[in-house]
XYZ file of C-alpha atoms in Angstrom:
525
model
C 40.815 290.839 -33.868
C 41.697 288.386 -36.585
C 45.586 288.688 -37.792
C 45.787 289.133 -41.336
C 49.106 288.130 -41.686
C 48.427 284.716 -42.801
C 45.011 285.535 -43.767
C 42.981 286.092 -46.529
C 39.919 288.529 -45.491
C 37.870 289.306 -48.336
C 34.433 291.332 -48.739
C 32.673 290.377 -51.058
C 29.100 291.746 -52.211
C 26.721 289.442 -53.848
C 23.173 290.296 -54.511
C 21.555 287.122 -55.175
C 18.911 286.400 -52.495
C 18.960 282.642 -50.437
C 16.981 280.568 -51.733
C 14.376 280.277 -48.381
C 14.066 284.183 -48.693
C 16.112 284.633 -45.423
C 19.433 286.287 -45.816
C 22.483 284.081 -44.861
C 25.520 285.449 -44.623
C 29.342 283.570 -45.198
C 33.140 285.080 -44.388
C 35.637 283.313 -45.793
C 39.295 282.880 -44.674
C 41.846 281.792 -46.880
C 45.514 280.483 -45.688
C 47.978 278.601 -47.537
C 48.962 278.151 -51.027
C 47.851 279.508 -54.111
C 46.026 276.555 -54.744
C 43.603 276.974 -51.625
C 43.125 280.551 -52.520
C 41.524 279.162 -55.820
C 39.841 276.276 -53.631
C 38.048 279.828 -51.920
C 37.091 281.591 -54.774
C 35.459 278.145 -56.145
C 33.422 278.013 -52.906
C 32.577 281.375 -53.214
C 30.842 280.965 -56.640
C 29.184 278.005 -55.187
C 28.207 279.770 -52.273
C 26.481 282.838 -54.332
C 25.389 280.587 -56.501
C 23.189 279.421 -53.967
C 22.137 282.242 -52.590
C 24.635 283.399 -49.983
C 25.955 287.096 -49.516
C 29.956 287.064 -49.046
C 31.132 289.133 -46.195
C 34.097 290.555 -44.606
C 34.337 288.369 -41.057
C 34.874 291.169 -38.834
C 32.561 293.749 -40.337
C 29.868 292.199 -42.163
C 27.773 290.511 -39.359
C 28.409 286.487 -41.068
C 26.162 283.572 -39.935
C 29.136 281.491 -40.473
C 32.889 281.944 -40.864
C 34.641 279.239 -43.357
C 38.505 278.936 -42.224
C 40.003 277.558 -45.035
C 43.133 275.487 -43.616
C 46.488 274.884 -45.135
C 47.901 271.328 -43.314
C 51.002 271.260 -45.394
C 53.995 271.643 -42.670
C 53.728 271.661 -38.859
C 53.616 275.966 -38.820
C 51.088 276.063 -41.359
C 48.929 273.625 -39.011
C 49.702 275.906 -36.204
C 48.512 278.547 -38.408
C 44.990 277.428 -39.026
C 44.445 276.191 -35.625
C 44.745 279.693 -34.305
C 42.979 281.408 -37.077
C 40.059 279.287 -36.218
C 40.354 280.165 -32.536
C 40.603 283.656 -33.686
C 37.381 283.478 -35.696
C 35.503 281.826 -32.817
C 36.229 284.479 -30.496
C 34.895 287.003 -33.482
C 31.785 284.495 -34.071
C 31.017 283.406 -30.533
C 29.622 287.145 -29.392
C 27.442 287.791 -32.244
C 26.079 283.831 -32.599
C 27.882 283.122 -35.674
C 29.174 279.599 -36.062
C 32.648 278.563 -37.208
C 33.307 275.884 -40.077
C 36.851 274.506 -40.850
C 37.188 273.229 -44.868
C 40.613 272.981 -46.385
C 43.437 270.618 -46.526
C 44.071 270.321 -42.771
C 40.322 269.443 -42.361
C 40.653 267.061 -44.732
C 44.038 265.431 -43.560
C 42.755 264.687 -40.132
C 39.364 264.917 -40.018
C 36.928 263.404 -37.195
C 40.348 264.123 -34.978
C 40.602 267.517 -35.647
C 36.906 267.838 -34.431
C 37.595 266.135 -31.376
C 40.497 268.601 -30.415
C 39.197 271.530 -31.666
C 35.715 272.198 -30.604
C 36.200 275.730 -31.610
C 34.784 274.567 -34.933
C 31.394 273.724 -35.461
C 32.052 271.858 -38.104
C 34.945 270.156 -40.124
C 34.019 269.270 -43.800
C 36.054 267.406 -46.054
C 36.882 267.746 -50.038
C 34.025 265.693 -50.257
C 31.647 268.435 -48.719
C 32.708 270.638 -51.332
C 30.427 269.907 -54.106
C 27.338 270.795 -51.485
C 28.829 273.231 -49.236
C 26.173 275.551 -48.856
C 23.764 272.775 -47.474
C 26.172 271.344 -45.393
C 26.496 275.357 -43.921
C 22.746 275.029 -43.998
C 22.683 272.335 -41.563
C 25.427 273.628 -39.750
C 22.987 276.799 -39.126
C 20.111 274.786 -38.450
C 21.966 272.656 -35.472
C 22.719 269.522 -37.698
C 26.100 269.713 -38.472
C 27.198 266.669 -40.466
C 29.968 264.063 -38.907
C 33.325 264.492 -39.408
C 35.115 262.479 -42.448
C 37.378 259.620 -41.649
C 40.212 260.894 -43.548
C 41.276 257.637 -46.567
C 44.830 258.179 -48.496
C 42.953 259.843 -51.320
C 45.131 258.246 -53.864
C 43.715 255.111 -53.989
C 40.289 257.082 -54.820
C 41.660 256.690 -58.860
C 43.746 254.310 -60.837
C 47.140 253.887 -60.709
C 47.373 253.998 -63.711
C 47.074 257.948 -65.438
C 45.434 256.679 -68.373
C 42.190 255.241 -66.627
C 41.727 258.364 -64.955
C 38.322 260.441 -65.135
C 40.463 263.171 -66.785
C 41.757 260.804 -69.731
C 38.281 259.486 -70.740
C 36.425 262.917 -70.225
C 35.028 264.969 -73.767
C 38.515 266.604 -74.473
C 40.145 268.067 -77.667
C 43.277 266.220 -78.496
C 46.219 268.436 -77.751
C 46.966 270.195 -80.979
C 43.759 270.734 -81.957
C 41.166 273.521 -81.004
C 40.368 273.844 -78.083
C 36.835 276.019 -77.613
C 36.351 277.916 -74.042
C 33.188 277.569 -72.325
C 33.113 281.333 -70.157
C 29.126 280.628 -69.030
C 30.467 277.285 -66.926
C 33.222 279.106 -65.732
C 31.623 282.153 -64.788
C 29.016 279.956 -62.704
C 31.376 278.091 -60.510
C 34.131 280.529 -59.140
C 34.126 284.169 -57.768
C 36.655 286.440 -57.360
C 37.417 287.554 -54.548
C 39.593 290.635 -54.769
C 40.183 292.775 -58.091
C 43.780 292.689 -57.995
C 45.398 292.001 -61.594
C 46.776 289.394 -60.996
C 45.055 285.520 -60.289
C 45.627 281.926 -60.326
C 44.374 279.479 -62.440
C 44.537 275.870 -61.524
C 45.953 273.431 -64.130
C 45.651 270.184 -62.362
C 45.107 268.345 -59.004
C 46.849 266.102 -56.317
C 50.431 264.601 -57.186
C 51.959 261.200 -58.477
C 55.280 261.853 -56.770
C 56.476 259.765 -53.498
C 58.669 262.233 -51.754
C 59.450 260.998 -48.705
C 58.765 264.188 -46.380
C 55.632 265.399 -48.186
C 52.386 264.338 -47.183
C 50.212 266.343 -49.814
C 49.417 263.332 -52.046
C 48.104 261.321 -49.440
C 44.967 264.526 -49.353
C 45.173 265.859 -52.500
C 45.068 262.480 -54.140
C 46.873 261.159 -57.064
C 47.921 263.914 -59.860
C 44.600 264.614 -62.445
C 44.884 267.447 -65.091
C 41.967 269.196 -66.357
C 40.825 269.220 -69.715
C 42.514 272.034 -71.768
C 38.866 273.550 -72.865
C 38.685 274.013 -69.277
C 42.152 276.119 -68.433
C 41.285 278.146 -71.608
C 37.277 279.055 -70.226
C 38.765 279.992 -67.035
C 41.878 282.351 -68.375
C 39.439 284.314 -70.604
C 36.801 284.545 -67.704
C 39.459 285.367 -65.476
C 40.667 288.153 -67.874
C 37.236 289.491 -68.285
C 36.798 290.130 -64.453
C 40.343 292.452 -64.616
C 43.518 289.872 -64.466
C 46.250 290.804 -66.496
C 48.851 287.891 -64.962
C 47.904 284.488 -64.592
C 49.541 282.243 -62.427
C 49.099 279.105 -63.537
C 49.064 276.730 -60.331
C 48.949 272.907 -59.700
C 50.813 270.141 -57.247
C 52.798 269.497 -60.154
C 52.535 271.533 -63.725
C 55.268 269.368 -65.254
C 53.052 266.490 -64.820
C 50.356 268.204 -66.808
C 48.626 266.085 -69.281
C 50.169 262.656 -68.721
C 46.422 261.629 -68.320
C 45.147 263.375 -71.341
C 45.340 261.646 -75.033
C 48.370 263.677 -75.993
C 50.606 263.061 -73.208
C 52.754 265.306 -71.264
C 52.522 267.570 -74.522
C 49.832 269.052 -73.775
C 51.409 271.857 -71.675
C 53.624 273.028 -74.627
C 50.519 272.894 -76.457
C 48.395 274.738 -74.590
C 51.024 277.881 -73.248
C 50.759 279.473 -76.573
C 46.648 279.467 -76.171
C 47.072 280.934 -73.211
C 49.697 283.486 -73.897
C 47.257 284.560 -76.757
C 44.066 284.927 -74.412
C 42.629 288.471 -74.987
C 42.919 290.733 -72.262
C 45.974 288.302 -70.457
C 49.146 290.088 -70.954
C 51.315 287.481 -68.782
C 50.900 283.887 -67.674
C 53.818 282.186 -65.373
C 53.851 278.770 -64.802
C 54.240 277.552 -61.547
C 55.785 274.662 -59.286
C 58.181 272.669 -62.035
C 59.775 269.457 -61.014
C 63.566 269.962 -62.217
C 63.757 266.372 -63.205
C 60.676 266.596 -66.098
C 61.624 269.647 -67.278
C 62.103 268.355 -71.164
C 63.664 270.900 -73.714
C 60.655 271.410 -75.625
C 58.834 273.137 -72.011
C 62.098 274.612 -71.658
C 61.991 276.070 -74.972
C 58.096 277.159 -74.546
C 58.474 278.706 -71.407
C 61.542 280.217 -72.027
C 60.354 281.845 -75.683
C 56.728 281.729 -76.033
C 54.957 285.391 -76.423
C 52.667 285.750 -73.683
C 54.512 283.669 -71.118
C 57.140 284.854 -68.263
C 60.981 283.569 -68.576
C 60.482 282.222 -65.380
C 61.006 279.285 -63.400
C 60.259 277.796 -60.480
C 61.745 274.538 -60.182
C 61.148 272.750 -57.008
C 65.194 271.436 -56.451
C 64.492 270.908 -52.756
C 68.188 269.988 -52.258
C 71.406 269.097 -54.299
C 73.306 266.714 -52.736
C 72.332 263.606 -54.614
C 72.748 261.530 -51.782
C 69.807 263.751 -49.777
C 67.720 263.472 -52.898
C 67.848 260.086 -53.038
C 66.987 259.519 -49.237
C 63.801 262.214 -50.189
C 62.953 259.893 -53.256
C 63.920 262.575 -55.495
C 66.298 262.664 -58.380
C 69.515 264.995 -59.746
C 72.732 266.701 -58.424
C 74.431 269.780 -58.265
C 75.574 269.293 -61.623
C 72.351 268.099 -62.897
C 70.818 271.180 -61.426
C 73.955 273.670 -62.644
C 73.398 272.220 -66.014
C 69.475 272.998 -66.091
C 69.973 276.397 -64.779
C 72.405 276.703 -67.633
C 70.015 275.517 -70.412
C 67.287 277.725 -69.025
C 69.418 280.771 -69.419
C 71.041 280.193 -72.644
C 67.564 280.110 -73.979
C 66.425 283.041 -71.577
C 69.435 285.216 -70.361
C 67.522 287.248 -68.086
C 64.518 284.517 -66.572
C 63.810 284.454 -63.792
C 64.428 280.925 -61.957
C 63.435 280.460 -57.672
C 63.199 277.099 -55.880
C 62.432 275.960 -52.232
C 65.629 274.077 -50.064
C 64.937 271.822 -47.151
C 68.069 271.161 -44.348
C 68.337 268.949 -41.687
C 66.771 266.165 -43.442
C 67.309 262.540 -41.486
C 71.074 261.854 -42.615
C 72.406 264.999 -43.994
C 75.744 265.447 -43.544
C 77.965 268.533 -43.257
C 79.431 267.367 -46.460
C 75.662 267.319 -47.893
C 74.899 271.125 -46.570
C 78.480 272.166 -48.489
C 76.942 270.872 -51.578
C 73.864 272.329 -51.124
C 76.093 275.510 -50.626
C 78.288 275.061 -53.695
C 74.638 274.654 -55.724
C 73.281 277.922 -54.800
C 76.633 279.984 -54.885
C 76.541 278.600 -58.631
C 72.987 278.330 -59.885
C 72.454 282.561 -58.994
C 68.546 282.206 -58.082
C 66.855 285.103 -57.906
C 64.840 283.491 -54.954
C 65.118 280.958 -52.667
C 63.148 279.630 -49.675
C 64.538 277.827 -46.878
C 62.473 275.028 -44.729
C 64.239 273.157 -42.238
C 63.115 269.822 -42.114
C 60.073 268.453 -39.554
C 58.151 264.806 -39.442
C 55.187 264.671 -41.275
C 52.273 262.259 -40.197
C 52.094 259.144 -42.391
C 55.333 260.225 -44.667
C 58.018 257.530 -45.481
C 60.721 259.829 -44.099
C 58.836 259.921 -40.391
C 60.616 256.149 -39.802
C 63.940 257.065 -41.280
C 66.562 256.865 -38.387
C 69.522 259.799 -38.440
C 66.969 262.228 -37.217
C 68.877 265.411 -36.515
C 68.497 267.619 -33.100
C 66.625 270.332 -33.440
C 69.410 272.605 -32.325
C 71.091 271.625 -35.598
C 68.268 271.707 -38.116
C 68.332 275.615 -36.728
C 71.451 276.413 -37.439
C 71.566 275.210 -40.544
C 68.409 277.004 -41.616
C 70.317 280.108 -40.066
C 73.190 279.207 -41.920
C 71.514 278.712 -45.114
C 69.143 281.444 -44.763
C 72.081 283.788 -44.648
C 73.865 282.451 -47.763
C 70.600 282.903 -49.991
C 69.630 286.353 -48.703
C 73.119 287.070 -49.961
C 73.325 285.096 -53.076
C 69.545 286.485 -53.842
C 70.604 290.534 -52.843
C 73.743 289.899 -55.490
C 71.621 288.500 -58.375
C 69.263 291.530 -58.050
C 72.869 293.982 -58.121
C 73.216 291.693 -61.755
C 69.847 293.432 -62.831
C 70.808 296.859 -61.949
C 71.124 298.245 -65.976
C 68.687 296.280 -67.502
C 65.397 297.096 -68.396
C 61.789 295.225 -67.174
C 58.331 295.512 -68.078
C 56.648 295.601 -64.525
C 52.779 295.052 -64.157
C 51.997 297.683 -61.560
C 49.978 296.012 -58.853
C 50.403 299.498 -55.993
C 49.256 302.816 -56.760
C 51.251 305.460 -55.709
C 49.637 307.108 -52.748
C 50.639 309.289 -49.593
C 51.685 305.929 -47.658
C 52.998 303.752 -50.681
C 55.117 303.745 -53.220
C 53.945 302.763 -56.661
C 55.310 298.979 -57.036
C 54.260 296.095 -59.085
C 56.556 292.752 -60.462
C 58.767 292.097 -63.419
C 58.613 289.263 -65.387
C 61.067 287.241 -63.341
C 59.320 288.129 -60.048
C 56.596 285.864 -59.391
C 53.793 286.669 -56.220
C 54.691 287.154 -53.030
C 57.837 285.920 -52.037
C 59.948 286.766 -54.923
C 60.687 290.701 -54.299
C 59.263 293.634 -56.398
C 59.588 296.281 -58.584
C 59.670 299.471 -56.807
C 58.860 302.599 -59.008
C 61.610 305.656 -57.974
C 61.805 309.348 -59.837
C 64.459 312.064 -59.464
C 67.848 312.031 -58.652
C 69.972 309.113 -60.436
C 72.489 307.333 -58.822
C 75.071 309.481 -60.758
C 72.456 312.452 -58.964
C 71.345 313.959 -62.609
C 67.712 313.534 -63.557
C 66.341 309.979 -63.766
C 63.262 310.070 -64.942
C 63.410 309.357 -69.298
C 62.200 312.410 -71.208
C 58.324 311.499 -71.493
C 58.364 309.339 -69.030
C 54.664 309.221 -67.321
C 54.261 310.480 -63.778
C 54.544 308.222 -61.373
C 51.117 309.142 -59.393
C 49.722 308.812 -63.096
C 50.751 304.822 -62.563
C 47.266 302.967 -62.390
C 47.036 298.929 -61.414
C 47.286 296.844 -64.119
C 49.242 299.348 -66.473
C 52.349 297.462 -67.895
C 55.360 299.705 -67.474
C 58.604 299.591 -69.633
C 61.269 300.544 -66.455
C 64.753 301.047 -66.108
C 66.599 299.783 -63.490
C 68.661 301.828 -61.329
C 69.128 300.277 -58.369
C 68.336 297.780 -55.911
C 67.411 297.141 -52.124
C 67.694 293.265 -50.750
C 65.776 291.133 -53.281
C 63.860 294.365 -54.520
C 64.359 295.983 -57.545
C 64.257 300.099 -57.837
C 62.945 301.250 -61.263
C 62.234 304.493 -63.296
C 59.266 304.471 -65.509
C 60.034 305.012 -69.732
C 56.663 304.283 -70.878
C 53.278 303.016 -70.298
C 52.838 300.178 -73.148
C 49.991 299.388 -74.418
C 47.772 296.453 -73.819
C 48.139 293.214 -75.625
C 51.812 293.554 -75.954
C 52.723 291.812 -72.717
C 56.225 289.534 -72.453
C 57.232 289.824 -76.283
C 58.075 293.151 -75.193
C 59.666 292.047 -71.784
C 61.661 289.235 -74.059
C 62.847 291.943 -76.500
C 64.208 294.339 -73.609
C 65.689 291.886 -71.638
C 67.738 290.543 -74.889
């Protein structure tokens, strides 16, 4: 059977017929980021587009499975290698074949083939464009040759402003910016009808950090024309999202290739926050040393938009973040977390730590200590530090055992589930609007996320009726039952108490549509 616990599974039914009058059949498995989930639901349009029917892998009979890799850290490798030995042993039986796409095809390419013969084929970004040929000739017995994997950044300029993105048919920011919903609508599928979905704002990264790999296959950092975001966040809120998550290797970054310059993010969050039928849009993956005060100020105030932040500090011992190529302090970072909540009390602000990079000292991890007990996050992940292939930070000497890059995780790990359990005691009190994303039914409770709460990772909002802490009545006079709860409703909540990172809430009202974060702004204040 095929673990879904770091995969994406996702039936899909698509009536077009293929275009040779034969029906051919597709699964597609998703792992990673939500940037490859995106990736997937852009093949899938291209795939129906050409006449392919979308099927769950283990039910639906598929000619081919598509594994969709994530090649970002050594477990996520581990990851798709074993979730496309798990779909061969699904395809082999029934004479399906077995096609790797995705970042770690891309990364490694012809040598990935060569290990893993599980896979029938391996295509690169560059199959993309014609995937459902290349899956043609995969089921005809011609699979094409692996890629020799090229440092995809020197596929553009250096420079940002000689980019394809900086020359194409764009509106200046500030200006209108008209949505085109028929191109959208032809070249990605959903592939679930949950209410909430991403919405990719740009591609690859400029950045040189010294243990990340991604810009070497993602290529250098390209934003996409604003007409384009806008077309995709109202076609995305005409096939049922309420929340977009706006997703990219680097939003900050986001038009430094366009005419108006890095602008054109502050610009275009109050389009977006006024899209019909979007009642939330969070921004995603913020580099803490671009955040200016005017995107500060936008995502912090804007109707439409989440208070929330997540700012990718990565460390706070300046001496670390110079060794990662990075930039800031713990008082740089003390002083942004500051800013953001003077303009936002009540945002929401996460962020990703690594430990045990080459040269950190014990002195280092206590400032990475003093950073979190001060900054109050409301989540934090912890990575301890591994080589990456072909990263600057592979040849730094200092390498740490790995009996000490453990502990520390351990010992960090413990301080944030602490530090994160407190800040969600702070919220006990206060009132959220939650986006219900779980029903209520005989084996769940009814849950969804508050504004400060992004996907996943970042705990939840779980819906409680009854007895009060104090033991009188909770539930508010009027207050809608809570198996009346549907997904996508937005629910003003109370909340009474808290478990871990997760929040505990009583239901006052349903609000209506099209009043989205104003109203979480006001409630919060």
């Amino acid at each position: 059977m095929l673990s879904r616990a770091a995969v994406g599974v996702y039936p899909v039914a698509v009536s077009t017929p293929a275009t040779d009058g034969s029906p051919r059949r597709a699964a597609l498995l998703t792992l990673g980021c939500a940037r490859n989930e995106v990736d997937s639901e852009e093949l899938a349009g291209r795939l129906s587009g050409s006449g392919w029917e979308l099927v769950d892998a283990e039910s639906g009979s598929p000619d081919v499975i598509v594994v969709n890799t994530c090649g970002f850290v050594e477990q996520a490798k581990k990851d798709s290698i074993d979730t496309v030995l798990a779909a061969s042993d699904v395809a082999r039986p029934a004479g399906a074949k077995v096609v790797a796409v995705g970042c770690l095809a891309e990364r490694y390419g012809a040598e990935l083939a060569k290990d893993l013969p599980e896979a029938d084929a391996v295509l690169g970004f560059d199959d993309y464009p014609e995937l459902a040929a290349r899956l043609g000739d995969v089921l005809g017995g011609h699979a094409p040759a692996p890629h020799d994997p090229v440092d995809r950044r020197t596929l553009l300029p250096i420079s940002p402003v000689q980019r394809p993105a900086a020359t194409a048919d764009v509106s200046v920011p500030g200006h209108d910016w008209v949505p085109d919903l028929g191109a959208v609508g032809a070249g990605r599928r959903r592939l679930d009808d949950g209410p909430v979905a991403s919405l990719k704002l740009a591609s690859g990264c400029d950045r040189r950090c010294t243990f990340c790999a991604i810009p070497s296959f993602r290529g250098s950092f390209v934003s996409r024309a604003p007409a384009d975001v806008l077309g995709e966040a109202a076609w995305l809120a005409s096939q049922g999202a309420a929340e977009l998550v706006l997703v990219s290797e680097n939003s900050t970054s986001y038009g430094k290739d366009l005419p108006g310059g890095t602008r054109a993010l502050v610009d275009l969050l109050p389009r977006l926050g006024a899209t019909e039928g979007v009642e939330r849009v969070r921004v995603s993956y913020l580099q803490p040393a671009e955040m200016r005060p005017d995107l500060l100020a936008a995502i912090a105030g804007t109707p439409g938009i989440a208070p929330y932040f997540d700012l990718s500090f990565q460390h706070a011992s300046a001496t670390v973040l110079r060794r990662m190529r990075r930039f800031g302090s713990r008082t740089d970072f003390l002083d942004l977390c500051a800013r953001i909540r003077e303009l936002a009390p009540e945002a929401g602000i996460r962020s990703n730590v690594i430990v045990g990079f080459p040269g950190e000292t014990e002195d280092d991890v206590a400032e990475l200590e003093a950073f979190l007990t001060g900054a109050r996050l409301d989540a934090i992940g912890v990575f301890g530090y591994s080589d990456e292939d072909g990263t600057e930070a592979e040849g730094y000497e200092g390498k740490l055992p790995a009996e000490v890059v453990a502990a520390r995780v351990s010992r960090i790990s413990e301080l944030a589930d602490e530090l994160m359990t407190q800040r969600a005691e702070e919220r006990v009190g206060t009132e959220v609007v939650v986006l219900v994303e779980t029903p209520a039914t005989d084996e769940d409770d009814c849950s969804g996320r508050a504004a400060h709460q992004g996907p996943d990772a970042d705990g939840e909002c779980v819906f409680v009726e009854g007895d009060g802490p104090d033991g009188a009545d909770a539930r508010s006079a009027g207050a809608p039952p809570l198996d009346e709860l549907a997904v996508g409703d937005l629910v003003r909540a109370r909340v009474v108490d808290s478990e871990g990172v997760d929040l505990l809430v009583e239901a006052v009202e349903v609000l209506p549509r099209g009043v989205g974060e104003p109203v979480a702004a006001a409630v919060a204040g």
